[in-house]
Amino acid sequence: MQQARKWIREATSVSVLTGAGISAESGIPTFRGAAGLWKQFRAEQLATPEAFAHDPRLVWEWYDWRRSLIAGAQPNPGHLALVALERAKPRFTLATQNVDGLHERAGSENILKLHGDIWTLRCTICGLERCDRRTPLPELPPLCECGGLLRPGVVWFGESLPNGAWERAERAARECAVFLVIGTSAVVYPAASLVPLAKTSGAKVIECNTEETPFSADLHKSFREPAAELLPQLIA
Ligand code: BJW
Ligand code: ZN
């Protein structure tokens, strides 16, 4: 812990990758693991463009339910520790796979949303995007003014990540002195590839996860603790 704190304290450039685990203690379910969403629901029936084309209402019911859970949740000390870290560092980038918006609500500013945002709705016909925080939504599936079907503004399996955000995340992983990997199973690509990229580019890579991940053994430090408990200590 002392060594990891020193690396963080001395770094002028820090990049972070977060996943569902950082929001677990805010009461938002993760995807994988014993209590994960994919134990209860099938990813291919809900988080693919094919699933949406087949049954948009079913997919929307699932997103509408998740939006209601997220609306009732609050950022936790893990999110807040990253806000403090951003304020303390001249160069700081936070890439998140989360669509819940809790980093923003905590006060983080420089956020790269690799998998989109659950509060954004995007028209499948005219491409118009808008933020809609109503929960529940008044009609499912929601429709655009042009008559087109609106979809959640998130990245499903088989879809590309938002171009600008992905390029900036890669650059941040390549150029940082310390890379923090927090609450992600690190099995979904290309986001997971940021971890070895940061390491081979020379960063000290520090992981915070309640379970081991495919990268844990290769990192400079891997902590088995909940993010909301570890991050405030690590970053204090
Ligand atoms: C705690 C904790 C606490 C718990 N404190 N820790 C074969 C090989 C390589 C790649 C592929 C492949 N076959 C297909 C692919 C590509 C595919 C992919 O990676 N699949 C793998 C699963 C095999 N990737 C894609 O399709 C991506 N696009 C792409 O590659 O484009 C190029 C392309 C185009 C065309 C064809 C092919 C390729 C897009 C991926 C999009 C992922 N989308 C989702 C849904 C987003 C919207 C939504 O939220 O509904 O993103 S899936 C889901 O997984 C979500 C998450 O962001 C993502 C990652 O999950 P995350 O965040 O890591 O959560 P968990 O639950 O997995 O882990 C939580 C962790 O926290 C655990 O480790 C716990 O231990 C820990 N934890 N409590 C700290 N308190
Ligand atoms: Zn439209």
Tab-separated table of C-alpha atoms and ligand atoms in Angstrom:
chain	number	residue	atom	x	y	z
A	1	MET	CA	0.000	0.000	0.000
A	2	GLN	CA	2.810	2.466	0.920
A	3	GLN	CA	4.577	1.790	-2.389
A	4	ALA	CA	1.390	2.243	-4.441
A	5	ARG	CA	0.570	5.468	-2.600
A	6	LYS	CA	4.051	6.765	-3.352
A	7	TRP	CA	3.733	5.981	-7.082
A	8	ILE	CA	0.423	7.841	-7.179
A	9	ARG	CA	1.699	10.768	-5.115
A	10	GLU	CA	4.769	11.247	-7.299
A	11	ALA	CA	3.058	10.874	-10.684
A	12	THR	CA	2.134	14.020	-12.614
A	13	SER	CA	0.172	12.016	-15.159
A	14	VAL	CA	-2.447	9.490	-14.070
A	15	SER	CA	-4.943	7.532	-16.180
A	16	VAL	CA	-7.784	5.419	-14.853
A	17	LEU	CA	-10.024	2.699	-16.282
A	18	THR	CA	-13.174	1.922	-14.332
A	19	GLY	CA	-15.830	-0.747	-14.661
A	20	ALA	CA	-19.058	-1.784	-12.999
A	21	GLY	CA	-17.317	-2.718	-9.722
A	22	ILE	CA	-16.754	0.917	-8.780
A	23	SER	CA	-20.521	1.459	-8.732
A	24	ALA	CA	-21.278	-1.811	-6.914
A	25	GLU	CA	-21.245	-0.109	-3.530
A	26	SER	CA	-23.692	2.461	-4.848
A	27	GLY	CA	-26.102	-0.462	-5.260
A	28	ILE	CA	-25.804	-0.865	-9.041
A	29	PRO	CA	-25.449	-4.502	-10.124
A	30	THR	CA	-22.302	-5.559	-12.028
A	31	PHE	CA	-22.504	-7.721	-15.170
A	32	ARG	CA	-20.396	-10.738	-14.275
A	33	GLY	CA	-19.923	-12.667	-11.036
A	34	ALA	CA	-22.362	-14.394	-8.702
A	35	ALA	CA	-24.863	-11.520	-8.430
A	36	GLY	CA	-24.123	-10.103	-11.893
A	37	LEU	CA	-26.747	-9.119	-14.476
A	38	TRP	CA	-25.552	-11.821	-16.887
A	39	LYS	CA	-26.561	-14.516	-14.338
A	40	GLN	CA	-30.133	-13.330	-14.594
A	41	PHE	CA	-30.306	-12.042	-18.177
A	42	ARG	CA	-28.706	-13.169	-21.429
A	43	ALA	CA	-26.319	-10.628	-22.910
A	44	GLU	CA	-27.084	-11.653	-26.481
A	45	GLN	CA	-30.832	-11.052	-25.917
A	46	LEU	CA	-30.326	-7.577	-24.489
A	47	ALA	CA	-26.984	-5.957	-25.324
A	48	THR	CA	-26.608	-6.491	-29.067
A	49	PRO	CA	-27.974	-4.616	-32.093
A	50	GLU	CA	-29.590	-7.891	-33.209
A	51	ALA	CA	-31.494	-8.170	-29.921
A	52	PHE	CA	-32.767	-4.609	-30.330
A	53	ALA	CA	-33.839	-5.219	-33.935
A	54	HIS	CA	-35.645	-8.395	-32.845
A	55	ASP	CA	-37.470	-7.026	-29.775
A	56	PRO	CA	-36.914	-3.313	-29.052
A	57	ARG	CA	-39.563	-3.276	-26.360
A	58	LEU	CA	-37.919	-6.086	-24.364
A	59	VAL	CA	-34.530	-4.403	-24.606
A	60	TRP	CA	-36.043	-1.073	-23.556
A	61	GLU	CA	-37.817	-2.642	-20.570
A	62	TRP	CA	-34.447	-3.849	-19.325
A	63	TYR	CA	-32.806	-0.446	-19.844
A	64	ASP	CA	-35.770	1.361	-18.298
A	65	TRP	CA	-35.406	-0.849	-15.195
A	66	ARG	CA	-31.654	-0.193	-15.002
A	67	ARG	CA	-32.237	3.550	-15.457
A	68	SER	CA	-34.589	3.503	-12.456
A	69	LEU	CA	-31.976	1.686	-10.318
A	70	ILE	CA	-29.289	4.171	-11.317
A	71	ALA	CA	-31.551	7.183	-10.716
A	72	GLY	CA	-31.945	6.066	-7.108
A	73	ALA	CA	-28.196	5.541	-6.559
A	74	GLN	CA	-25.567	7.960	-5.255
A	75	PRO	CA	-21.837	8.209	-6.041
A	76	ASN	CA	-19.750	6.470	-3.353
A	77	PRO	CA	-16.367	7.271	-1.730
A	78	GLY	CA	-14.607	5.471	-4.621
A	79	HIS	CA	-16.059	7.902	-7.194
A	80	LEU	CA	-15.259	10.833	-4.898
A	81	ALA	CA	-11.632	9.754	-4.408
A	82	LEU	CA	-11.154	9.929	-8.191
A	83	VAL	CA	-12.517	13.486	-8.218
A	84	ALA	CA	-9.893	14.472	-5.635
A	85	LEU	CA	-7.178	12.750	-7.665
A	86	GLU	CA	-8.217	14.590	-10.849
A	87	ARG	CA	-7.999	17.926	-9.021
A	88	ALA	CA	-4.505	17.082	-7.717
A	89	LYS	CA	-2.922	16.014	-11.018
A	90	PRO	CA	-1.824	18.202	-13.956
A	91	ARG	CA	-2.672	15.386	-16.385
A	92	PHE	CA	-5.547	13.078	-15.565
A	93	THR	CA	-7.832	10.966	-17.733
A	94	LEU	CA	-10.715	8.840	-16.568
A	95	ALA	CA	-11.912	6.254	-19.078
A	96	THR	CA	-15.014	4.433	-17.896
A	97	GLN	CA	-16.921	1.478	-19.272
A	98	ASN	CA	-19.853	2.479	-17.080
A	99	VAL	CA	-22.961	4.060	-18.554
A	100	ASP	CA	-24.417	5.120	-15.182
A	101	GLY	CA	-23.123	8.715	-15.049
A	102	LEU	CA	-21.999	8.396	-11.400
A	103	HIS	CA	-18.502	9.731	-12.144
A	104	GLU	CA	-20.066	12.907	-13.521
A	105	ARG	CA	-22.458	13.200	-10.620
A	106	ALA	CA	-19.523	12.823	-8.216
A	107	GLY	CA	-17.762	15.760	-9.933
A	108	SER	CA	-15.233	14.143	-12.300
A	109	GLU	CA	-14.645	16.319	-15.351
A	110	ASN	CA	-12.369	14.722	-17.908
A	111	ILE	CA	-14.374	11.529	-18.553
A	112	LEU	CA	-14.119	9.290	-21.597
A	113	LYS	CA	-17.303	7.227	-21.812
A	114	LEU	CA	-16.132	4.181	-23.725
A	115	HIS	CA	-19.506	2.395	-23.671
A	116	GLY	CA	-21.785	5.415	-23.934
A	117	ASP	CA	-24.360	6.797	-21.540
A	118	ILE	CA	-27.626	5.231	-20.401
A	119	TRP	CA	-29.302	8.667	-20.215
A	120	THR	CA	-28.689	9.375	-23.912
A	121	LEU	CA	-31.307	8.347	-26.468
A	122	ARG	CA	-30.318	8.083	-30.135
A	123	CYS	CA	-32.601	7.887	-33.149
A	124	THR	CA	-32.023	4.811	-35.331
A	125	ILE	CA	-33.265	6.767	-38.385
A	126	CYS	CA	-32.084	10.403	-38.206
A	127	GLY	CA	-29.251	9.878	-35.683
A	128	LEU	CA	-30.439	12.688	-33.399
A	129	GLU	CA	-29.155	12.303	-29.832
A	130	ARG	CA	-30.688	13.725	-26.731
A	131	CYS	CA	-30.426	13.359	-22.999
A	132	ASP	CA	-33.610	12.103	-21.345
A	133	ARG	CA	-33.528	11.480	-17.607
A	134	ARG	CA	-37.194	10.615	-17.177
A	135	THR	CA	-37.681	7.359	-15.359
A	136	PRO	CA	-39.754	5.444	-16.144
A	137	LEU	CA	-39.978	6.605	-19.760
A	138	PRO	CA	-43.560	7.455	-20.731
A	139	GLU	CA	-43.624	5.101	-23.728
A	140	LEU	CA	-41.645	1.964	-24.573
A	141	PRO	CA	-40.038	1.802	-26.989
A	142	PRO	CA	-39.576	5.598	-27.176
A	143	LEU	CA	-39.929	7.284	-30.579
A	144	CYS	CA	-38.124	10.261	-32.125
A	145	GLU	CA	-39.939	13.310	-33.513
A	146	CYS	CA	-39.099	11.960	-36.986
A	147	GLY	CA	-41.047	8.786	-36.161
A	148	GLY	CA	-37.888	6.659	-35.890
A	149	LEU	CA	-37.207	4.260	-33.063
A	150	LEU	CA	-34.947	5.637	-30.318
A	151	ARG	CA	-32.280	3.359	-28.848
A	152	PRO	CA	-30.166	3.679	-25.701
A	153	GLY	CA	-26.958	5.618	-26.436
A	154	VAL	CA	-24.756	2.768	-25.241
A	155	VAL	CA	-22.258	0.497	-27.005
A	156	TRP	CA	-23.500	-3.034	-27.559
A	157	PHE	CA	-21.442	-6.117	-28.442
A	158	GLY	CA	-20.208	-5.955	-32.022
A	159	GLU	CA	-20.415	-2.153	-32.115
A	160	SER	CA	-17.481	0.235	-32.327
A	161	LEU	CA	-16.550	2.447	-29.422
A	162	PRO	CA	-17.007	6.230	-29.853
A	163	ASN	CA	-14.019	7.141	-32.007
A	164	GLY	CA	-12.670	10.197	-30.276
A	165	ALA	CA	-13.086	8.719	-26.802
A	166	TRP	CA	-11.309	5.504	-27.719
A	167	GLU	CA	-8.356	7.289	-29.310
A	168	ARG	CA	-7.965	9.567	-26.302
A	169	ALA	CA	-8.156	6.611	-23.913
A	170	GLU	CA	-5.418	4.793	-25.832
A	171	ARG	CA	-3.205	7.878	-25.784
A	172	ALA	CA	-3.817	8.393	-22.058
A	173	ALA	CA	-2.883	4.757	-21.337
A	174	ARG	CA	0.268	5.112	-23.415
A	175	GLU	CA	1.401	8.388	-21.862
A	176	CYS	CA	0.653	8.087	-18.145
A	177	ALA	CA	3.065	7.327	-15.306
A	178	VAL	CA	0.418	5.524	-13.238
A	179	PHE	CA	-2.561	3.560	-14.573
A	180	LEU	CA	-5.351	2.556	-12.189
A	181	VAL	CA	-7.693	-0.303	-13.171
A	182	ILE	CA	-10.733	-0.285	-10.938
A	183	GLY	CA	-13.691	-2.682	-10.677
A	184	THR	CA	-13.523	-4.233	-14.112
A	185	SER	CA	-13.370	-7.923	-14.960
A	186	ALA	CA	-11.146	-6.829	-17.890
A	187	VAL	CA	-12.644	-9.351	-20.283
A	188	VAL	CA	-14.472	-6.993	-22.639
A	189	TYR	CA	-12.384	-5.658	-25.519
A	190	PRO	CA	-11.122	-3.288	-26.675
A	191	ALA	CA	-11.396	-1.571	-23.231
A	192	ALA	CA	-9.426	-4.377	-21.536
A	193	SER	CA	-6.527	-3.876	-23.940
A	194	LEU	CA	-5.770	-0.536	-22.241
A	195	VAL	CA	-4.325	-2.472	-19.288
A	196	PRO	CA	-1.464	-4.229	-21.149
A	197	LEU	CA	-1.018	-1.112	-23.302
A	198	ALA	CA	-0.333	1.023	-20.217
A	199	LYS	CA	2.028	-1.597	-18.815
A	200	THR	CA	4.083	-2.064	-21.971
A	201	SER	CA	4.207	1.732	-22.344
A	202	GLY	CA	5.955	1.976	-18.968
A	203	ALA	CA	3.215	2.948	-16.499
A	204	LYS	CA	2.976	1.513	-13.008
A	205	VAL	CA	-0.312	-0.379	-13.187
A	206	ILE	CA	-2.370	-0.692	-10.004
A	207	GLU	CA	-5.551	-2.756	-9.862
A	208	CYS	CA	-8.420	-2.562	-7.402
A	209	ASN	CA	-10.865	-5.452	-7.641
A	210	THR	CA	-12.591	-7.714	-5.129
A	211	GLU	CA	-11.655	-10.674	-7.379
A	212	GLU	CA	-8.686	-11.669	-9.480
A	213	THR	CA	-8.775	-10.721	-13.185
A	214	PRO	CA	-6.871	-12.140	-16.183
A	215	PHE	CA	-4.271	-9.376	-15.694
A	216	SER	CA	-3.898	-9.404	-11.890
A	217	ALA	CA	-0.749	-11.543	-11.769
A	218	ASP	CA	1.106	-9.333	-14.281
A	219	LEU	CA	0.475	-5.959	-12.674
A	220	HIS	CA	2.699	-3.918	-10.380
A	221	LYS	CA	0.103	-4.113	-7.614
A	222	SER	CA	-3.307	-5.763	-7.357
A	223	PHE	CA	-5.512	-5.054	-4.340
A	224	ARG	CA	-8.403	-7.370	-3.372
A	225	GLU	CA	-10.599	-4.776	-1.710
A	226	PRO	CA	-13.834	-2.950	-2.487
A	227	ALA	CA	-13.142	0.271	-4.402
A	228	ALA	CA	-15.155	2.453	-2.031
A	229	GLU	CA	-12.856	1.371	0.810
A	230	LEU	CA	-9.512	1.148	-0.966
A	231	LEU	CA	-9.538	4.266	-3.171
A	232	PRO	CA	-9.926	6.842	-0.367
A	233	GLN	CA	-6.898	5.245	1.386
A	234	LEU	CA	-4.838	4.912	-1.758
A	235	ILE	CA	-5.439	8.466	-2.895
A	236	ALA	CA	-5.568	10.260	0.475
B	1	BJW	C1	-15.472	-4.800	-7.482
B	1	BJW	C2	-16.438	-4.553	-6.591
B	1	BJW	C3	-16.083	-3.551	-5.663
B	1	BJW	C4	-17.291	-6.054	-7.831
B	1	BJW	N1	-14.858	-2.954	-5.750
B	1	BJW	N2	-14.280	-4.298	-7.635
B	1	BJW	C5	-13.176	-12.543	-28.605
B	1	BJW	C6	-11.992	-12.012	-28.140
B	1	BJW	C7	-11.856	-10.644	-27.959
B	1	BJW	C8	-12.903	-9.789	-28.237
B	1	BJW	C9	-14.084	-10.321	-28.711
B	1	BJW	C10	-14.217	-11.677	-28.895
B	1	BJW	N3	-15.473	-11.908	-29.355
B	1	BJW	C11	-16.121	-10.749	-29.438
B	1	BJW	C12	-15.287	-9.758	-29.065
B	1	BJW	C13	-15.585	-8.346	-29.003
B	1	BJW	C14	-16.441	-7.980	-27.803
B	1	BJW	C15	-15.865	-8.605	-26.537
B	1	BJW	O1	-14.964	-8.089	-25.923
B	1	BJW	N4	-16.391	-9.743	-26.133
B	1	BJW	C16	-15.844	-10.467	-24.981
B	1	BJW	C17	-16.870	-10.534	-23.867
B	1	BJW	C18	-15.410	-11.819	-25.455
B	1	BJW	N5	-16.372	-6.544	-27.733
B	1	BJW	C19	-17.178	-5.765	-28.447
B	1	BJW	O2	-18.044	-6.203	-29.166
B	1	BJW	C20	-16.912	-4.285	-28.360
B	1	BJW	N6	-16.821	-3.722	-29.630
B	1	BJW	C21	-15.857	-4.088	-30.496
B	1	BJW	O3	-15.016	-4.917	-30.234
B	1	BJW	O4	-15.907	-3.414	-31.689
B	1	BJW	C22	-15.115	-3.896	-32.744
B	1	BJW	C23	-15.922	-4.947	-33.452
B	1	BJW	C24	-16.882	-4.536	-34.335
B	1	BJW	C25	-17.617	-5.492	-35.007
B	1	BJW	C26	-17.413	-6.842	-34.746
B	1	BJW	C27	-16.464	-7.235	-33.811
B	1	BJW	C28	-15.708	-6.268	-33.157
B	1	BJW	C29	-18.058	-3.587	-27.654
B	1	BJW	C30	-18.218	-4.020	-26.240
B	1	BJW	C31	-19.461	-3.384	-25.651
B	1	BJW	C32	-19.738	-3.878	-24.242
B	1	BJW	N7	-21.040	-3.451	-23.854
B	1	BJW	C33	-21.470	-3.679	-22.492
B	1	BJW	C34	-22.925	-3.177	-22.380
B	1	BJW	C35	-22.902	-1.633	-22.396
B	1	BJW	C36	-24.234	-1.021	-22.211
B	1	BJW	C37	-24.901	-1.381	-20.916
B	1	BJW	O5	-24.406	-1.067	-19.820
B	1	BJW	O6	-25.949	-2.002	-21.017
B	1	BJW	O7	-20.635	-2.967	-21.587
B	1	BJW	S1	-21.303	-5.367	-21.947
B	1	BJW	C38	-20.827	-4.983	-20.303
B	1	BJW	O8	-19.456	-5.409	-20.065
B	1	BJW	C39	-20.805	-3.448	-20.236
B	1	BJW	C40	-19.572	-3.196	-19.431
B	1	BJW	O9	-19.112	-1.876	-19.646
B	1	BJW	C41	-18.637	-4.258	-19.940
B	1	BJW	C42	-17.477	-4.527	-19.021
B	1	BJW	O10	-17.901	-4.993	-17.799
B	1	BJW	P1	-17.188	-4.533	-16.462
B	1	BJW	O11	-17.388	-3.096	-16.257
B	1	BJW	O12	-15.814	-5.041	-16.445
B	1	BJW	O13	-18.106	-5.245	-15.369
B	1	BJW	P2	-18.069	-6.767	-14.876
B	1	BJW	O14	-19.364	-7.047	-14.235
B	1	BJW	O15	-17.619	-7.676	-15.936
B	1	BJW	O16	-16.931	-6.774	-13.770
B	1	BJW	C43	-17.077	-6.102	-12.553
B	1	BJW	C44	-15.801	-6.316	-11.767
B	1	BJW	O17	-15.871	-5.558	-10.574
B	1	BJW	C45	-15.564	-7.772	-11.369
B	1	BJW	O18	-14.243	-8.139	-11.727
B	1	BJW	C46	-15.734	-7.772	-9.845
B	1	BJW	O19	-14.847	-8.669	-9.205
B	1	BJW	C47	-15.399	-6.354	-9.506
B	1	BJW	N8	-16.060	-5.810	-8.335
B	1	BJW	N9	-17.540	-5.290	-6.767
B	1	BJW	C48	-13.997	-3.340	-6.747
B	1	BJW	N10	-16.913	-3.171	-4.686
B	2	ZN	ZN	-35.160	10.722	-35.608
